[in-house]
Amino acid sequence: MSAFDPAVFSRNSRFEIDHLTIGGIAASDLAEQFGTPLFVVDEADFKERAASWKSALESAFGENAGSVYYAAKSFISKEIARWVDVVGIGLDVCSGGELAVAEAVNFPAEKIELHGNNKSESEIRQAISYGVKTIVVDSFAEIERVERIAKESGKVQRVLIRVTPGVEAHTHEFISTAHEDVKFGFSLASGAAWDAIAAIRNEPALQLVGLHSHIGSQIFQSEGFAAAAGKLIGLLARYRDTYGQELPELDLGGGYGIAYIPGENTLDPFEVLKELAVVVTSECERAKIAVPQISIEPGRAIVGPTTTTLYTVGTTKEVALDEGLSRRYVAVDGGMSDNIRPALYGAEYLAIIANRLPLGPTCNTRIVGKHCESGDILIREINLSADVAPGDLLAIPATGAYGRSMASNYNHLPRPAVIAVSSGVARIIVRRELIADLLALEI
Ligand SMILES: *Cc1c(COP(=O)(O)O)cnc(C)c1O
């Protein structure tokens, strides 16, 4: 059923009598002023969520709390990077482009981690010259590259080893990354992770500070994180046994699940990190090593719930199904170019009519985009008010992560603007792309 549900909209969203407001502004006013499709970020919600992951890490791990790194790939812009900095957490980037956004706002280099399974020489050079705190190395070829570039630059680069711990998160296959048959990291089971340790120890331009794992995304059970932590702690113990020293850092990545549709759960940062701390502490005791500094990298769990996409309905169509049933197709002015997740992962979303109170009965509805692709579906099946009509405004909540950041120009659609709303004020943080921007690339 399609109704406003505070559990999946950003914290400062309300349905006031007959319309949706976000950050104190009517969605229809935002649509009129900025056009649609439009990403609307609830600024206070973003900052609160970022801050609560920070306090949750500190309260769970105390003096052993490392850093929270916001995963830039979920969505980054200069303004978002400024908010991340204001809240006082770090940034995890995985390309030269994401790093460039951080550099553009002078994001503190000592709070940046660089990831990626195929970092180019120029990305490594960019990161080392900016002075990023940590590079998470992902392959033997890369160990050699980072070492060479660090040496050329006269620096000693701190590195973590990305370990594939062989823990399968209970999530969709395409977004799980830690079983062994994946492109990321050094396998624990094959011994590659152990060999990577030895390779790095041989390089004076590299300082090995610890291990990293990221077991997947949209995970709801803390068991996955705990199992990965247990395996990595085993490797830390073997390191201590072999080399007589302890590695000081353990980064357990991101992947914390959020609610997209009513009834889904959102992982509470305080609960999940407390559970994790219990496991980490007991595993370290068992392995007789000191608890390392624990860091995490939530992306979706910070930005996902803060953003709502507004679309304008363009056409509706009744399509007959078998057995006398029918389906209403409601087409909006965006689609797979601004939200690829339904097509890519079968992700589910809620939509509501944002500009008025729906009247009358609901019907079986499919919400689709405007692209030349049958798979261009935003919501496969939803009971939407049967009176939805061209000109209506639809709001889809929880689109902050992997929406705008994965947006494409398919069919030469310009990518939507992103606006921030806070206490009744709306401002553009990423302007809408223009057809002229697209044509400017062409000869
Ligand atoms: C994708 C990713 C994250 C963030 O994942 P979320 O599901 O958005 O929390 C963190 N760390 C690494 C290494 C990643 O690849």
Short mmCIF file of C-alpha atoms and ligand atoms in Angstrom, two decimals:
data_model
loop_
_atom_site.label_atom_id
_atom_site.label_comp_id
_atom_site.label_asym_id
_atom_site.label_seq_id
_atom_site.Cartn_x
_atom_site.Cartn_y
_atom_site.Cartn_z
CA MET A 1 0.00 0.00 0.00
CA SER A 2 1.35 3.36 -0.95
CA ALA A 3 1.15 5.71 1.99
CA PHE A 4 3.61 8.00 3.72
CA ASP A 5 5.69 5.97 6.17
CA PRO A 6 8.06 7.92 8.41
CA ALA A 7 10.29 4.83 8.72
CA VAL A 8 11.42 5.05 5.09
CA PHE A 9 11.38 8.81 4.54
CA SER A 10 14.09 11.14 5.82
CA ARG A 11 13.67 12.34 9.39
CA ASN A 12 12.42 15.81 8.49
CA SER A 13 9.80 14.60 6.02
CA ARG A 14 6.10 14.89 6.89
CA PHE A 15 2.80 14.32 5.19
CA GLU A 16 0.95 17.46 6.22
CA ILE A 17 -2.79 17.12 5.67
CA ASP A 18 -2.63 16.84 1.90
CA HIS A 19 0.97 17.06 0.76
CA LEU A 20 4.53 15.94 1.43
CA THR A 21 7.04 18.33 2.93
CA ILE A 22 10.77 17.74 3.26
CA GLY A 23 12.86 19.91 5.55
CA GLY A 24 9.84 22.15 5.99
CA ILE A 25 9.25 22.75 2.26
CA ALA A 26 6.39 21.38 0.17
CA ALA A 27 7.61 18.82 -2.34
CA SER A 28 5.51 20.52 -5.01
CA ASP A 29 7.29 23.84 -4.35
CA LEU A 30 10.65 22.09 -4.71
CA ALA A 31 9.51 20.51 -7.97
CA GLU A 32 8.29 23.84 -9.29
CA GLN A 33 11.43 25.69 -8.34
CA PHE A 34 14.05 23.10 -9.33
CA GLY A 35 12.28 20.82 -11.81
CA THR A 36 12.04 17.03 -11.77
CA PRO A 37 13.47 14.45 -11.50
CA LEU A 38 15.03 15.89 -8.39
CA PHE A 39 17.11 14.42 -5.58
CA VAL A 40 16.20 16.11 -2.29
CA VAL A 41 18.67 15.58 0.56
CA ASP A 42 17.60 16.24 4.14
CA GLU A 43 20.76 17.94 5.39
CA ALA A 44 20.09 17.67 9.12
CA ASP A 45 19.26 13.98 8.73
CA PHE A 46 22.54 13.35 6.90
CA LYS A 47 24.57 15.06 9.61
CA GLU A 48 22.70 13.29 12.42
CA ARG A 49 23.19 9.87 10.87
CA ALA A 50 26.87 10.50 10.23
CA ALA A 51 27.30 11.74 13.79
CA SER A 52 25.46 8.79 15.28
CA TRP A 53 27.75 6.27 13.54
CA LYS A 54 30.66 8.18 15.04
CA SER A 55 29.23 8.14 18.57
CA ALA A 56 28.12 4.53 18.19
CA LEU A 57 31.66 3.47 17.24
CA GLU A 58 33.09 5.43 20.16
CA SER A 59 30.59 4.07 22.63
CA ALA A 60 31.04 0.47 21.46
CA PHE A 61 34.84 0.44 21.27
CA GLY A 62 35.91 3.23 23.65
CA GLU A 63 39.64 3.86 23.38
CA ASN A 64 39.83 1.24 20.62
CA ALA A 65 37.47 3.18 18.34
CA GLY A 66 39.27 4.00 15.10
CA SER A 67 37.49 6.09 12.48
CA VAL A 68 34.19 6.15 10.67
CA TYR A 69 34.91 6.64 6.96
CA TYR A 70 31.93 7.73 4.89
CA ALA A 71 31.93 5.61 1.70
CA ALA A 72 32.01 8.28 -0.99
CA LYS A 73 30.88 5.90 -3.71
CA SER A 74 27.39 5.82 -2.20
CA PHE A 75 27.09 9.52 -3.06
CA ILE A 76 29.64 12.30 -2.95
CA SER A 77 29.63 15.95 -3.94
CA LYS A 78 31.64 18.87 -2.65
CA GLU A 79 28.89 19.88 -0.24
CA ILE A 80 28.50 16.34 1.05
CA ALA A 81 32.27 16.21 1.63
CA ARG A 82 31.99 19.46 3.63
CA TRP A 83 29.23 17.94 5.80
CA VAL A 84 31.33 14.83 6.37
CA ASP A 85 34.19 17.04 7.48
CA VAL A 86 31.97 19.18 9.73
CA VAL A 87 30.68 16.06 11.48
CA GLY A 88 34.29 15.03 11.99
CA ILE A 89 34.36 11.66 10.28
CA GLY A 90 36.69 10.44 7.52
CA LEU A 91 36.14 9.68 3.86
CA ASP A 92 36.68 6.48 1.91
CA VAL A 93 37.25 7.12 -1.80
CA CYS A 94 37.81 4.60 -4.55
CA SER A 95 38.81 6.62 -7.59
CA GLY A 96 40.76 9.68 -8.57
CA GLY A 97 37.45 11.40 -9.29
CA GLU A 98 36.09 10.83 -5.80
CA LEU A 99 39.42 11.96 -4.38
CA ALA A 100 39.27 15.08 -6.57
CA VAL A 101 35.97 16.05 -4.96
CA ALA A 102 37.61 15.74 -1.54
CA GLU A 103 40.61 17.76 -2.69
CA ALA A 104 38.33 20.45 -4.11
CA VAL A 105 37.05 21.23 -0.61
CA ASN A 106 40.39 20.67 1.12
CA PHE A 107 39.05 17.62 2.90
CA PRO A 108 41.77 16.70 5.43
CA ALA A 109 44.08 14.18 3.76
CA GLU A 110 44.81 12.53 7.09
CA LYS A 111 41.16 11.42 7.21
CA ILE A 112 41.05 9.79 3.76
CA GLU A 113 41.36 6.15 2.82
CA LEU A 114 41.85 5.05 -0.80
CA HIS A 115 40.23 1.84 -2.02
CA GLY A 116 39.84 0.08 -5.34
CA ASN A 117 40.76 -3.19 -7.00
CA ASN A 118 42.47 -1.52 -9.95
CA LYS A 119 43.86 1.81 -8.88
CA SER A 120 45.78 3.41 -11.72
CA GLU A 121 49.30 4.75 -11.32
CA SER A 122 47.95 8.26 -11.62
CA GLU A 123 45.33 7.63 -8.94
CA ILE A 124 47.98 6.24 -6.61
CA ARG A 125 50.23 9.22 -7.37
CA GLN A 126 47.34 11.63 -6.77
CA ALA A 127 46.57 9.98 -3.42
CA ILE A 128 50.17 9.89 -2.23
CA SER A 129 50.83 13.45 -3.27
CA TYR A 130 47.66 14.66 -1.51
CA GLY A 131 48.91 12.69 1.51
CA VAL A 132 45.97 10.34 2.11
CA LYS A 133 46.19 8.59 5.42
CA THR A 134 45.76 5.04 4.17
CA ILE A 135 45.82 3.09 0.94
CA VAL A 136 43.99 -0.22 1.12
CA VAL A 137 46.00 -2.50 -1.15
CA ASP A 138 44.12 -5.05 -3.18
CA SER A 139 46.63 -7.02 -5.31
CA PHE A 140 50.32 -7.95 -5.55
CA ALA A 141 50.74 -5.74 -8.61
CA GLU A 142 49.42 -2.85 -6.60
CA ILE A 143 51.78 -3.45 -3.66
CA GLU A 144 54.65 -3.01 -6.09
CA ARG A 145 53.05 0.11 -7.63
CA VAL A 146 52.27 1.85 -4.34
CA GLU A 147 55.74 1.04 -3.05
CA ARG A 148 57.43 2.46 -6.17
CA ILE A 149 55.37 5.65 -6.20
CA ALA A 150 55.78 6.20 -2.45
CA LYS A 151 59.54 5.78 -2.82
CA GLU A 152 59.68 8.18 -5.77
CA SER A 153 57.74 10.69 -3.69
CA GLY A 154 60.08 10.23 -0.73
CA LYS A 155 57.22 9.09 1.48
CA VAL A 156 56.34 6.10 3.60
CA GLN A 157 52.73 5.17 2.85
CA ARG A 158 50.49 3.59 5.46
CA VAL A 159 48.64 0.62 3.99
CA LEU A 160 45.96 -1.83 5.01
CA ILE A 161 45.54 -5.18 3.28
CA ARG A 162 42.11 -5.91 1.89
CA VAL A 163 41.37 -9.47 2.93
CA THR A 164 38.66 -11.67 1.45
CA PRO A 165 37.66 -13.59 4.54
CA GLY A 166 35.38 -16.13 2.88
CA VAL A 167 32.30 -14.92 4.67
CA GLU A 168 29.18 -14.82 2.57
CA ALA A 169 26.82 -12.06 3.61
CA HIS A 170 23.12 -12.82 3.37
CA THR A 171 22.41 -10.43 0.60
CA HIS A 172 21.95 -10.31 -3.14
CA GLU A 173 24.76 -12.06 -5.00
CA PHE A 174 25.74 -9.07 -7.11
CA ILE A 175 26.42 -6.94 -4.11
CA SER A 176 28.16 -9.43 -1.93
CA THR A 177 31.92 -9.25 -2.12
CA ALA A 178 33.56 -11.47 0.41
CA HIS A 179 33.07 -15.02 -0.75
CA GLU A 180 36.23 -16.21 -2.46
CA ASP A 181 35.18 -15.92 -6.10
CA VAL A 182 35.28 -12.13 -6.30
CA LYS A 183 37.59 -9.56 -7.79
CA PHE A 184 38.30 -7.84 -4.47
CA GLY A 185 41.11 -8.42 -2.05
CA PHE A 186 43.55 -11.14 -1.05
CA SER A 187 42.03 -14.48 -0.20
CA LEU A 188 42.53 -15.63 3.34
CA ALA A 189 41.94 -19.31 2.54
CA SER A 190 44.45 -19.52 -0.32
CA GLY A 191 47.22 -17.90 1.72
CA ALA A 192 47.36 -14.84 -0.56
CA ALA A 193 46.58 -12.53 2.36
CA TRP A 194 49.49 -13.97 4.33
CA ASP A 195 51.82 -13.62 1.35
CA ALA A 196 50.72 -10.00 0.93
CA ILE A 197 51.76 -9.33 4.52
CA ALA A 198 55.25 -10.65 3.82
CA ALA A 199 55.49 -8.70 0.56
CA ILE A 200 54.59 -5.43 2.27
CA ARG A 201 56.93 -6.02 5.19
CA ASN A 202 59.77 -6.22 2.67
CA GLU A 203 59.10 -2.73 1.39
CA PRO A 204 60.54 0.13 3.43
CA ALA A 205 58.33 2.67 1.64
CA LEU A 206 55.23 0.88 2.93
CA GLN A 207 54.03 0.76 6.50
CA LEU A 208 51.61 -2.09 7.13
CA VAL A 209 49.14 -0.95 9.79
CA GLY A 210 46.49 -3.62 9.63
CA LEU A 211 43.76 -5.48 7.79
CA HIS A 212 40.55 -4.57 6.05
CA SER A 213 37.45 -6.46 4.96
CA HIS A 214 34.16 -5.47 3.42
CA ILE A 215 31.77 -8.37 3.18
CA GLY A 216 28.94 -6.91 1.14
CA SER A 217 26.11 -4.45 1.22
CA GLN A 218 22.60 -4.08 2.59
CA ILE A 219 23.41 -6.56 5.38
CA PHE A 220 21.03 -6.95 8.30
CA GLN A 221 22.66 -9.63 10.44
CA SER A 222 25.58 -8.62 12.60
CA GLU A 223 26.77 -12.25 12.37
CA GLY A 224 28.37 -11.56 8.99
CA PHE A 225 30.49 -8.73 10.35
CA ALA A 226 31.32 -10.75 13.45
CA ALA A 227 32.40 -13.79 11.41
CA ALA A 228 34.64 -11.63 9.22
CA ALA A 229 36.10 -9.94 12.30
CA GLY A 230 36.82 -13.34 13.83
CA LYS A 231 38.74 -14.51 10.77
CA LEU A 232 40.75 -11.32 10.53
CA ILE A 233 41.60 -11.47 14.21
CA GLY A 234 42.91 -14.98 13.56
CA LEU A 235 45.24 -13.52 10.95
CA LEU A 236 46.32 -10.75 13.33
CA ALA A 237 47.20 -13.43 15.90
CA ARG A 238 49.23 -15.38 13.34
CA TYR A 239 51.05 -12.16 12.51
CA ARG A 240 51.90 -11.60 16.15
CA ASP A 241 53.06 -15.22 16.53
CA THR A 242 55.28 -14.96 13.46
CA TYR A 243 56.66 -11.45 13.72
CA GLY A 244 56.42 -10.77 17.46
CA GLN A 245 54.52 -7.50 16.93
CA GLU A 246 50.84 -6.62 16.72
CA LEU A 247 49.16 -4.83 13.84
CA PRO A 248 47.28 -1.88 15.31
CA GLU A 249 44.28 -1.46 12.97
CA LEU A 250 41.29 -3.41 11.75
CA ASP A 251 38.79 -1.90 9.32
CA LEU A 252 35.56 -3.84 8.96
CA GLY A 253 34.13 -1.94 5.99
CA GLY A 254 30.53 -0.92 5.38
CA GLY A 255 27.38 -2.68 4.26
CA TYR A 256 24.93 -1.79 7.05
CA GLY A 257 21.38 -2.31 5.81
CA ILE A 258 18.61 0.29 5.60
CA ALA A 259 14.82 0.19 5.08
CA TYR A 260 13.60 0.87 1.55
CA ILE A 261 10.00 -0.23 1.94
CA PRO A 262 7.63 -0.24 4.91
CA GLY A 263 8.23 -3.09 7.33
CA GLU A 264 11.93 -3.39 6.52
CA ASN A 265 14.38 -2.95 9.26
CA THR A 266 17.25 -0.46 9.54
CA LEU A 267 20.33 -1.51 11.47
CA ASP A 268 20.72 0.64 14.53
CA PRO A 269 24.36 1.80 14.70
CA PHE A 270 24.53 1.52 18.49
CA GLU A 271 23.08 -1.99 18.52
CA VAL A 272 25.08 -3.46 15.66
CA LEU A 273 28.39 -1.98 16.82
CA LYS A 274 27.80 -3.07 20.40
CA GLU A 275 27.24 -6.64 19.18
CA LEU A 276 30.34 -6.39 17.06
CA ALA A 277 32.40 -5.07 19.99
CA VAL A 278 31.42 -8.07 22.11
CA VAL A 279 32.65 -10.47 19.42
CA VAL A 280 35.83 -8.50 18.67
CA THR A 281 36.72 -8.28 22.36
CA SER A 282 36.19 -11.96 23.02
CA GLU A 283 38.01 -13.05 19.85
CA CYS A 284 40.98 -10.85 20.76
CA GLU A 285 41.04 -12.28 24.27
CA ARG A 286 40.97 -15.78 22.88
CA ALA A 287 43.78 -14.95 20.44
CA LYS A 288 45.64 -13.12 23.25
CA ILE A 289 46.13 -9.95 21.26
CA ALA A 290 45.25 -6.38 22.20
CA VAL A 291 42.01 -5.11 20.65
CA PRO A 292 43.08 -3.15 17.55
CA GLN A 293 41.67 0.24 16.54
CA ILE A 294 38.37 -0.62 14.84
CA SER A 295 37.22 1.42 11.85
CA ILE A 296 34.10 1.15 9.70
CA GLU A 297 32.94 2.53 6.35
CA PRO A 298 29.18 3.03 6.17
CA GLY A 299 27.90 4.63 2.97
CA ARG A 300 24.30 3.61 2.38
CA ALA A 301 23.44 3.72 6.09
CA ILE A 302 24.41 7.40 6.23
CA VAL A 303 23.14 8.86 2.96
CA GLY A 304 20.52 6.33 1.79
CA PRO A 305 17.61 7.26 4.06
CA THR A 306 18.26 11.01 3.81
CA THR A 307 17.22 11.47 0.19
CA THR A 308 13.93 11.40 -1.69
CA THR A 309 13.56 11.49 -5.47
CA LEU A 310 10.72 13.57 -6.89
CA TYR A 311 9.32 12.67 -10.31
CA THR A 312 6.48 14.06 -12.41
CA VAL A 313 4.02 11.59 -13.87
CA GLY A 314 3.91 11.89 -17.65
CA THR A 315 1.66 9.11 -18.91
CA THR A 316 -0.47 6.30 -17.53
CA LYS A 317 -1.63 3.22 -19.35
CA GLU A 318 -3.84 0.22 -18.57
CA VAL A 319 -2.43 -3.12 -19.66
CA ALA A 320 -4.55 -6.29 -19.61
CA LEU A 321 -3.04 -9.27 -17.80
CA ASP A 322 -4.32 -12.85 -17.78
CA GLU A 323 -7.59 -13.83 -16.11
CA GLY A 324 -9.27 -10.48 -16.52
CA LEU A 325 -6.70 -8.67 -14.38
CA SER A 326 -5.01 -5.50 -15.41
CA ARG A 327 -2.06 -3.40 -14.48
CA ARG A 328 -1.65 0.32 -14.60
CA TYR A 329 1.68 1.59 -15.92
CA VAL A 330 2.65 4.97 -14.54
CA ALA A 331 5.59 6.53 -16.37
CA VAL A 332 7.72 9.24 -14.77
CA ASP A 333 10.25 11.70 -16.18
CA GLY A 334 13.34 9.77 -15.00
CA GLY A 335 13.95 6.06 -14.48
CA MET A 336 16.90 3.71 -14.78
CA SER A 337 19.23 6.62 -15.55
CA ASP A 338 18.74 8.08 -12.06
CA ASN A 339 18.02 4.82 -10.21
CA ILE A 340 19.54 1.68 -11.70
CA ARG A 341 19.10 -0.39 -8.52
CA PRO A 342 15.74 -1.99 -9.36
CA ALA A 343 17.05 -3.08 -12.77
CA LEU A 344 20.46 -4.08 -11.44
CA TYR A 345 19.58 -5.83 -8.19
CA GLY A 346 15.81 -6.16 -8.17
CA ALA A 347 15.79 -3.51 -5.45
CA GLU A 348 12.39 -2.49 -4.10
CA TYR A 349 11.09 0.99 -3.31
CA LEU A 350 8.01 2.79 -2.04
CA ALA A 351 6.36 5.64 -3.95
CA ILE A 352 3.69 8.05 -2.78
CA ILE A 353 1.74 10.82 -4.43
CA ALA A 354 3.40 13.92 -3.00
CA ASN A 355 1.31 16.84 -4.23
CA ARG A 356 -2.17 15.96 -2.97
CA LEU A 357 -4.22 13.48 -1.01
CA PRO A 358 -4.95 10.37 -3.07
CA LEU A 359 -8.66 9.70 -3.52
CA GLY A 360 -10.61 6.54 -4.06
CA PRO A 361 -9.41 2.97 -4.48
CA THR A 362 -5.91 1.76 -5.28
CA CYS A 363 -4.91 -0.48 -8.16
CA ASN A 364 -2.06 -2.74 -9.19
CA THR A 365 0.52 -0.31 -10.53
CA ARG A 366 3.97 -0.52 -12.07
CA ILE A 367 6.10 2.61 -11.97
CA VAL A 368 8.38 2.89 -14.95
CA GLY A 369 10.80 5.40 -16.38
CA LYS A 370 11.03 7.01 -19.81
CA HIS A 371 13.92 4.99 -21.23
CA CYS A 372 13.81 2.78 -24.30
CA GLU A 373 14.15 -0.41 -22.31
CA SER A 374 11.43 -2.70 -20.97
CA GLY A 375 13.53 -3.27 -17.86
CA ASP A 376 13.33 0.43 -17.04
CA ILE A 377 11.18 -0.20 -13.99
CA LEU A 378 11.41 1.73 -10.74
CA ILE A 379 8.74 -0.21 -8.85
CA ARG A 380 7.57 -3.54 -10.21
CA GLU A 381 4.36 -3.70 -8.23
CA ILE A 382 2.68 -1.26 -5.87
CA ASN A 383 -0.88 -0.46 -4.89
CA LEU A 384 -1.08 3.14 -5.92
CA SER A 385 -4.19 5.29 -5.88
CA ALA A 386 -6.09 4.68 -9.13
CA ASP A 387 -6.59 8.40 -9.68
CA VAL A 388 -2.87 9.07 -10.29
CA ALA A 389 -2.68 11.23 -13.40
CA PRO A 390 -0.25 13.11 -15.61
CA GLY A 391 1.13 16.10 -13.72
CA ASP A 392 1.06 14.36 -10.33
CA LEU A 393 4.24 14.40 -8.33
CA LEU A 394 5.60 11.07 -7.09
CA ALA A 395 8.10 10.79 -4.24
CA ILE A 396 10.34 7.75 -3.87
CA PRO A 397 12.20 7.74 -0.53
CA ALA A 398 15.56 6.23 0.47
CA THR A 399 17.28 7.01 -2.84
CA GLY A 400 20.36 8.70 -1.38
CA ALA A 401 22.78 5.82 -1.88
CA TYR A 402 23.76 4.51 -5.31
CA GLY A 403 21.12 6.64 -7.06
CA ARG A 404 22.71 9.86 -8.27
CA SER A 405 26.14 8.25 -7.84
CA MET A 406 25.28 5.52 -10.36
CA ALA A 407 23.28 7.83 -12.63
CA SER A 408 23.89 7.61 -16.36
CA ASN A 409 23.03 9.64 -19.42
CA TYR A 410 21.18 6.79 -21.10
CA ASN A 411 19.03 8.15 -23.94
CA HIS A 412 21.00 11.39 -23.49
CA LEU A 413 18.99 12.34 -20.44
CA PRO A 414 20.74 15.01 -18.39
CA ARG A 415 21.36 13.83 -14.83
CA PRO A 416 19.07 15.35 -12.16
CA ALA A 417 19.98 18.11 -9.74
CA VAL A 418 20.60 17.41 -6.08
CA ILE A 419 19.24 19.93 -3.63
CA ALA A 420 19.73 20.18 0.11
CA VAL A 421 16.83 21.18 2.32
CA SER A 422 17.12 22.33 5.88
CA SER A 423 14.70 24.27 8.12
CA GLY A 424 12.63 25.63 5.26
CA VAL A 425 15.57 26.55 3.02
CA ALA A 426 16.43 24.72 -0.20
CA ARG A 427 19.63 25.13 -2.19
CA ILE A 428 21.26 23.39 -5.10
CA ILE A 429 24.29 21.31 -4.18
CA VAL A 430 24.71 19.67 -7.60
CA ARG A 431 23.07 21.51 -10.46
CA ARG A 432 20.96 19.77 -13.06
CA GLU A 433 22.92 18.70 -16.09
CA LEU A 434 21.96 20.44 -19.33
CA ILE A 435 21.77 19.02 -22.81
CA ALA A 436 24.50 21.58 -23.52
CA ASP A 437 26.75 19.80 -20.98
CA LEU A 438 26.31 16.59 -22.93
CA LEU A 439 26.85 18.22 -26.32
CA ALA A 440 29.97 19.93 -24.98
CA LEU A 441 31.69 16.55 -24.86
CA GLU A 442 31.20 15.94 -28.55
CA ILE A 443 33.31 16.81 -31.56
C1 LIG B 1 30.80 -0.21 -1.02
C2 LIG B 1 31.80 -0.16 0.05
C3 LIG B 1 31.48 0.45 1.27
C4 LIG B 1 30.12 1.03 1.58
O1 LIG B 1 29.10 0.09 1.50
P1 LIG B 1 27.63 0.49 1.99
O2 LIG B 1 26.81 -0.69 1.69
O3 LIG B 1 27.22 1.69 1.20
O4 LIG B 1 27.73 0.81 3.44
C5 LIG B 1 32.46 0.50 2.24
N1 LIG B 1 33.69 0.00 2.02
C6 LIG B 1 34.03 -0.58 0.86
C7 LIG B 1 35.39 -1.10 0.67
C8 LIG B 1 33.10 -0.68 -0.17
O5 LIG B 1 33.44 -1.28 -1.31
#
